[in-house]
CSV table of C-alpha atoms in Angstrom, one decimal:
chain,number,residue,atom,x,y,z
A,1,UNK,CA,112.8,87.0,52.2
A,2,UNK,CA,110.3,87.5,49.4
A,3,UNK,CA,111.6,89.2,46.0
A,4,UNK,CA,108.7,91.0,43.0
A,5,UNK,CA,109.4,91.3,39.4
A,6,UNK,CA,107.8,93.5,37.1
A,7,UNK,CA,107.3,93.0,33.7
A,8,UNK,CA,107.7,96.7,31.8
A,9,UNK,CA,107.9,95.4,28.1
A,10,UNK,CA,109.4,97.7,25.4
A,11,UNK,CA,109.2,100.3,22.9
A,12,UNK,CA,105.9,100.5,21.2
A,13,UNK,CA,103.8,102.9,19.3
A,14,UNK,CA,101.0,102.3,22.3
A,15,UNK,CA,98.7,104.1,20.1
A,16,UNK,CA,96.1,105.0,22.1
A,17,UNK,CA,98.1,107.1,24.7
A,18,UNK,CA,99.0,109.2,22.2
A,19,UNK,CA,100.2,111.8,22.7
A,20,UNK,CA,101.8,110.6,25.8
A,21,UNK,CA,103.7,107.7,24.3
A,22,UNK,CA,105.3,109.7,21.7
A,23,UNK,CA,107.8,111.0,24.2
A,24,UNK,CA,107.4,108.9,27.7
A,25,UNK,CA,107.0,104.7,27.8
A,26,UNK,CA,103.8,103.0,28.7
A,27,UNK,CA,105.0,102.5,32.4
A,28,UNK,CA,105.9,106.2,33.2
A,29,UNK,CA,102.6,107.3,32.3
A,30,UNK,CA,101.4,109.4,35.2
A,31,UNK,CA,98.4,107.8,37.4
A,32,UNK,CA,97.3,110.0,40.1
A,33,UNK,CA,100.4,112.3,40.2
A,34,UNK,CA,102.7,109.2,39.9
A,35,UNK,CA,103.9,107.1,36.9
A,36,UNK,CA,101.6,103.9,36.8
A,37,UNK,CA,104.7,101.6,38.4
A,38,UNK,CA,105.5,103.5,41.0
A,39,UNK,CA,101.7,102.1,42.5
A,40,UNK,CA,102.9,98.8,41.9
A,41,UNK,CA,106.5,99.6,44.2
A,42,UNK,CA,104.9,101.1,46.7
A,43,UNK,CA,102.5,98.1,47.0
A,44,UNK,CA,105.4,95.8,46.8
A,45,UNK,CA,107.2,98.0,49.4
A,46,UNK,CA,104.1,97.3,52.0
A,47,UNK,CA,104.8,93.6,51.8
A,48,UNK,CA,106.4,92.1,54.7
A,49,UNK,CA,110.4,90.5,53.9
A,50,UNK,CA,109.8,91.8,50.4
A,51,UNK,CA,113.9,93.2,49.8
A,52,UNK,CA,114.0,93.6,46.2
A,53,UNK,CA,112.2,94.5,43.5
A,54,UNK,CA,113.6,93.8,39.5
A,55,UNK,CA,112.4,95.2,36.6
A,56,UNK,CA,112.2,93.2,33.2
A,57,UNK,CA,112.1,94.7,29.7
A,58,UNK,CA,113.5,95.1,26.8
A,59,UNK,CA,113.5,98.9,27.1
A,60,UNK,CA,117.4,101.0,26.8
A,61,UNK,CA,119.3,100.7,30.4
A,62,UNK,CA,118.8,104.2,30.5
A,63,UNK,CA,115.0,104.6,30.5
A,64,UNK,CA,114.4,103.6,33.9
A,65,UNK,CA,117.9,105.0,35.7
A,66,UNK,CA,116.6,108.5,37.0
A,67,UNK,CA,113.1,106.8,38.2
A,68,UNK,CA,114.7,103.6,40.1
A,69,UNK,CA,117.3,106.2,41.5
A,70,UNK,CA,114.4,108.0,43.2
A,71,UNK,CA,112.8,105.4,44.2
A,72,UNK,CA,115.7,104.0,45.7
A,73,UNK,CA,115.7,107.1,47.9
A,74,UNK,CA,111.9,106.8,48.9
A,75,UNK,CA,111.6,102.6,49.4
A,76,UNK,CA,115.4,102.8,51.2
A,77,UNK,CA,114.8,99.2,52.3
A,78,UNK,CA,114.2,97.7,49.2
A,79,UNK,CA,117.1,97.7,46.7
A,80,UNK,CA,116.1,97.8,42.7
A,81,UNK,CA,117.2,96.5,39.8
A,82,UNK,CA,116.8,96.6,35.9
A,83,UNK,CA,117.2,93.5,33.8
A,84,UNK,CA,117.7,94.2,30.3
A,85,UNK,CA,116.2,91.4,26.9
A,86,UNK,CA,118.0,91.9,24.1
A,87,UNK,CA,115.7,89.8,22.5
A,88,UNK,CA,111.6,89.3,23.0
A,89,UNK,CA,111.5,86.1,25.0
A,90,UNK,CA,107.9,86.5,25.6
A,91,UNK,CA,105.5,87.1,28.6
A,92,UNK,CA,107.7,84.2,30.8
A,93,UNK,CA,110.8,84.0,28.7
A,94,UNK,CA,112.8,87.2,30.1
A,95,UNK,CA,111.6,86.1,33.8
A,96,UNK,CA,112.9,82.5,32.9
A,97,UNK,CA,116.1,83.6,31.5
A,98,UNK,CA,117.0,85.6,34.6
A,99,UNK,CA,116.1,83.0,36.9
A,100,UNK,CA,119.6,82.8,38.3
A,101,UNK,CA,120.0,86.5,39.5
A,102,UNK,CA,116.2,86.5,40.8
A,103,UNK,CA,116.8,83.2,42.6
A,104,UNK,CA,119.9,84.9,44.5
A,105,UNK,CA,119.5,85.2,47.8
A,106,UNK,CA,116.8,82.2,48.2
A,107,UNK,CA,113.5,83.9,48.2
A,108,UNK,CA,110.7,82.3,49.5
A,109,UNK,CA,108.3,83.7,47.2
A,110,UNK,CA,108.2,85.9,44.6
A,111,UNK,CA,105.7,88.0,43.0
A,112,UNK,CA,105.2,88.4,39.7
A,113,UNK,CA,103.4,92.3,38.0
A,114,UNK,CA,102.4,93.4,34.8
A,115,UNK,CA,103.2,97.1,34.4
A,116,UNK,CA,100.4,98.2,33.2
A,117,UNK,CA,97.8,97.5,36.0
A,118,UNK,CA,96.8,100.0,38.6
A,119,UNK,CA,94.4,99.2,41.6
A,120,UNK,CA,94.1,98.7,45.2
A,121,UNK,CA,96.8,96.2,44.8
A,122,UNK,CA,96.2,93.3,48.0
A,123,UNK,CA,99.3,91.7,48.1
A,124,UNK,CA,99.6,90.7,51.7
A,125,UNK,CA,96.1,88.9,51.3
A,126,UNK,CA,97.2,87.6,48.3
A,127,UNK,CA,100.5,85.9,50.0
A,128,UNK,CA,98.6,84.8,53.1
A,129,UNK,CA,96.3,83.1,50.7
A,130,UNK,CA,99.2,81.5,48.4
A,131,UNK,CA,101.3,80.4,51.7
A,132,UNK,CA,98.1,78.7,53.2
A,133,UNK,CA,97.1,77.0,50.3
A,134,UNK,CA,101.3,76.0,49.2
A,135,UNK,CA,100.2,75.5,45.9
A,136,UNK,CA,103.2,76.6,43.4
A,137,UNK,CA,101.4,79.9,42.4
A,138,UNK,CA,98.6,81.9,42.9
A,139,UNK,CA,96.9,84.2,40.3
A,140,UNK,CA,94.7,87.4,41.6
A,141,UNK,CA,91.4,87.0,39.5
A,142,UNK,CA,88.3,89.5,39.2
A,143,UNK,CA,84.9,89.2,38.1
A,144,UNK,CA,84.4,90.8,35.0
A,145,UNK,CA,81.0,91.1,32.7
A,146,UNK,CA,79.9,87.9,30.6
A,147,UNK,CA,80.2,89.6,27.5
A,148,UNK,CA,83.5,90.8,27.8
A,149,UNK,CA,85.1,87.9,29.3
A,150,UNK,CA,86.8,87.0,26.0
A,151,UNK,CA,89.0,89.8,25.8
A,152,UNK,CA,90.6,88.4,28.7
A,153,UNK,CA,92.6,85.6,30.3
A,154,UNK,CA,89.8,83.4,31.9
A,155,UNK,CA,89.9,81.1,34.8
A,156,UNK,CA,87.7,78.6,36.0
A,157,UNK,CA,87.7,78.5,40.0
A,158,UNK,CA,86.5,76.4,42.5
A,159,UNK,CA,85.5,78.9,45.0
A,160,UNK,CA,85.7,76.3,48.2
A,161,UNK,CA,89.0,75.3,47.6
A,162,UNK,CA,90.5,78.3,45.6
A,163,UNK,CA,91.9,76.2,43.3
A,164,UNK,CA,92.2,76.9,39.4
A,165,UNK,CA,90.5,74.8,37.3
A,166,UNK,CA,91.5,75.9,34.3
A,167,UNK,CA,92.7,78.7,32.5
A,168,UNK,CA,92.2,80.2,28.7
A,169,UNK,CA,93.8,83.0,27.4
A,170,UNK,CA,91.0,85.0,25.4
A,171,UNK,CA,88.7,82.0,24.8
A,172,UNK,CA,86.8,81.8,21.4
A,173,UNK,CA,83.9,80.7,23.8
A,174,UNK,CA,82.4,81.5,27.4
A,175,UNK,CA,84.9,80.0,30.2
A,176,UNK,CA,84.6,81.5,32.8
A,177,UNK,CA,83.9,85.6,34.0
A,178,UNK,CA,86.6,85.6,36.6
A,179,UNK,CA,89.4,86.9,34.7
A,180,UNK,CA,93.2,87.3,35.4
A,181,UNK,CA,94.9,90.9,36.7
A,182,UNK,CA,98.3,90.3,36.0
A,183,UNK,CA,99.3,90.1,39.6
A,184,UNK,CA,100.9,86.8,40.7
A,185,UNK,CA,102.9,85.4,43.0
A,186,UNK,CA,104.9,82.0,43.0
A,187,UNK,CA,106.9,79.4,44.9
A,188,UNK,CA,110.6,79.5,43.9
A,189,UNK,CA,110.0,76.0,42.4
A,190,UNK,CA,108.4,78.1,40.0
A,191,UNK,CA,111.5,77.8,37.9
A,192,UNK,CA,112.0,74.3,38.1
A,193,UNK,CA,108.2,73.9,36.9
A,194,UNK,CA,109.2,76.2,33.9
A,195,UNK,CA,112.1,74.2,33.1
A,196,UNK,CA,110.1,71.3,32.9
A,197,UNK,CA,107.9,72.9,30.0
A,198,UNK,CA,110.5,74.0,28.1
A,199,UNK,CA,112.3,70.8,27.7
A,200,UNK,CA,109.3,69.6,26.8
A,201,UNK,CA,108.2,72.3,24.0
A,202,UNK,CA,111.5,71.5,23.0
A,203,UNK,CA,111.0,67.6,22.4
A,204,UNK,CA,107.8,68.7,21.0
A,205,UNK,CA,109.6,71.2,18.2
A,206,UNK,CA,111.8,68.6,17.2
A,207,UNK,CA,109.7,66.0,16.7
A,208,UNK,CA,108.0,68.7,14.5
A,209,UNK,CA,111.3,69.9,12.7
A,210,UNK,CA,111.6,66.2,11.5
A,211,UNK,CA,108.6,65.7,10.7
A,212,UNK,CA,108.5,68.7,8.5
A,213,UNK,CA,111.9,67.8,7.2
A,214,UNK,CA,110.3,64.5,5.7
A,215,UNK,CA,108.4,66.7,3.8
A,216,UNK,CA,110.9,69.7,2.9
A,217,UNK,CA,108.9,72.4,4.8
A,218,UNK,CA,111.4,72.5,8.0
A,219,UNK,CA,112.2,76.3,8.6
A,220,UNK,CA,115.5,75.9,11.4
A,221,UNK,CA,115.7,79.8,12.4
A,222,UNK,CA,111.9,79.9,12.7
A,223,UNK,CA,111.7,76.5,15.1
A,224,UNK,CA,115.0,78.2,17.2
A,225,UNK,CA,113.0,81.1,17.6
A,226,UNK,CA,109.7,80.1,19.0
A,227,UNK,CA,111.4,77.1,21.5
A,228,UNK,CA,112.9,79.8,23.8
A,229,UNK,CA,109.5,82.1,23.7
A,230,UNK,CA,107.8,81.0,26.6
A,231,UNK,CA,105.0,83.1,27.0
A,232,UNK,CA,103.3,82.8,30.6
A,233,UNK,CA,99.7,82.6,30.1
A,234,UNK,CA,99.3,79.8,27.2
A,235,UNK,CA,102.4,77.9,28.3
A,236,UNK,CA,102.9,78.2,32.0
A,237,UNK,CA,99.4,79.2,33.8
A,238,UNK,CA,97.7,76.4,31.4
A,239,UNK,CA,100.0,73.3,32.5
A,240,UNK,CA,100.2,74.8,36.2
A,241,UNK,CA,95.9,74.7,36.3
A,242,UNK,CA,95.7,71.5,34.4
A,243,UNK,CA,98.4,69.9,37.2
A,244,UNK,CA,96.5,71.7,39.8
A,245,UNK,CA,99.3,73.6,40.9
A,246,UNK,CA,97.3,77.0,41.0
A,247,UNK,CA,95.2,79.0,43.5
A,248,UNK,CA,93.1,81.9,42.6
A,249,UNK,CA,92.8,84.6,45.2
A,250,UNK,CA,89.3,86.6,44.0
């Protein structure tokens, strides 16, 4: 059985789909007669074993209700859910802190979607490819133009092996021009990998706590807060490259 989680987010001004985001949230903007997610489920719905598909976000329980109840009706063999932050955990932290309801069942893999991408969506390519390789994750990549790479998470790939390098979120300088989509999917040791991060972020903060309480500059709500963000790019996608526990599919 394979499970997908989508990251939706929250409330934001999202500017520049005004005037659409006055009223409607960035992931039921409509894309081709359809709100931009439901591309994403009925992707996810093509997958073989896929059985469930959770949302993420930080968004009222509400919001989503009326959509995931159609959906429900049109994807009849995949159940939905809606998990609800009360707090911003950042890009990994919500999908971290709901590892034990996503883990239910024992899925074999499970993919991983930011809300707001739309495109041909390969995900049955992109599984064959992570399951062949068994590397702990694989990230979809794309080419994208030199000069705009930096407005993007880069990767450095070895095409012969599929294996990623390296990975920069928004590099200062030129990586790499193959940049991520926000479509993943991971082993279920994913979690265990995660874990392993954030005990060490948190030995890290409080060797920095005491150090700054040496000098009087230690801030304890401020250190609380950041050791349970866990954002996925600089924190997760970094340390699974530089232990060469990710594949890129291109």
């Amino acid at each position: 059985m394979n499970k997908a989680v989508i990251l939706v987010g929250g409330p934001s001004r999202a500017t520049r789909f005004r005037p659409l985001s006055m009223h409607l949230p960035q992931p039921l903007f409509p894309v081709g007669g359809q709100p931009i997610i439901w591309h994403q489920i009925k992707a996810l719905s093509n997958v073989d074993g896929l059985r469930e598909i959770i949302l993420i976000g930080f968004f009222e329980d509400h919001v989503f209700q009326p959509f995931l109840s159609k959906c429900q009706d049109e994807f009849p063999e995949v159940s939905f859910k809606y998990l609800r932050e009360y707090s911003q955990l950042g890009t990994a932290g919500g999908f971290f802190h709901f590892r034990d309801q996503i883990l239910r069942g024992g899925p074999k893999n499970i993919f991983m979607l930011y809300t707001d991408i739309c495109c041909s969506f390969p995900l049955g390519e992109l599984l064959a490819q992570h399951e062949r390789h068994g590397r702990l994750g694989t990230i979809m990549v794309t080419k994208v133009e030199r000069s705009s790479a930096h407005l993007y998470g880069c990767v450095v790939v070895d095409h012969e092996t599929r294996l990623a390098e390296h990975y920069v979120e928004k590099p200062e300088t030129y990586v790499s021009d193959m940049a991520s989509t926000g479509v993943f999917v991971f082993d279920q040791e994913i979690f265990q990998f995660m874990a392993r991060v954030m005990e060490k972020r948190a030995i890290e903060f409080e060797h920095q706590r005491a150090q700054e309480s040496a000098y009087g500059r230690s801030d304890d709500n401020d250190g609380a807060q950041d050791v349970n963000r866990l954002r996925l790019e600089q924190d997760i996608l970094r340390a699974m490259a530089a232990d060469k526990k990710l594949s890129a599919f291109l």
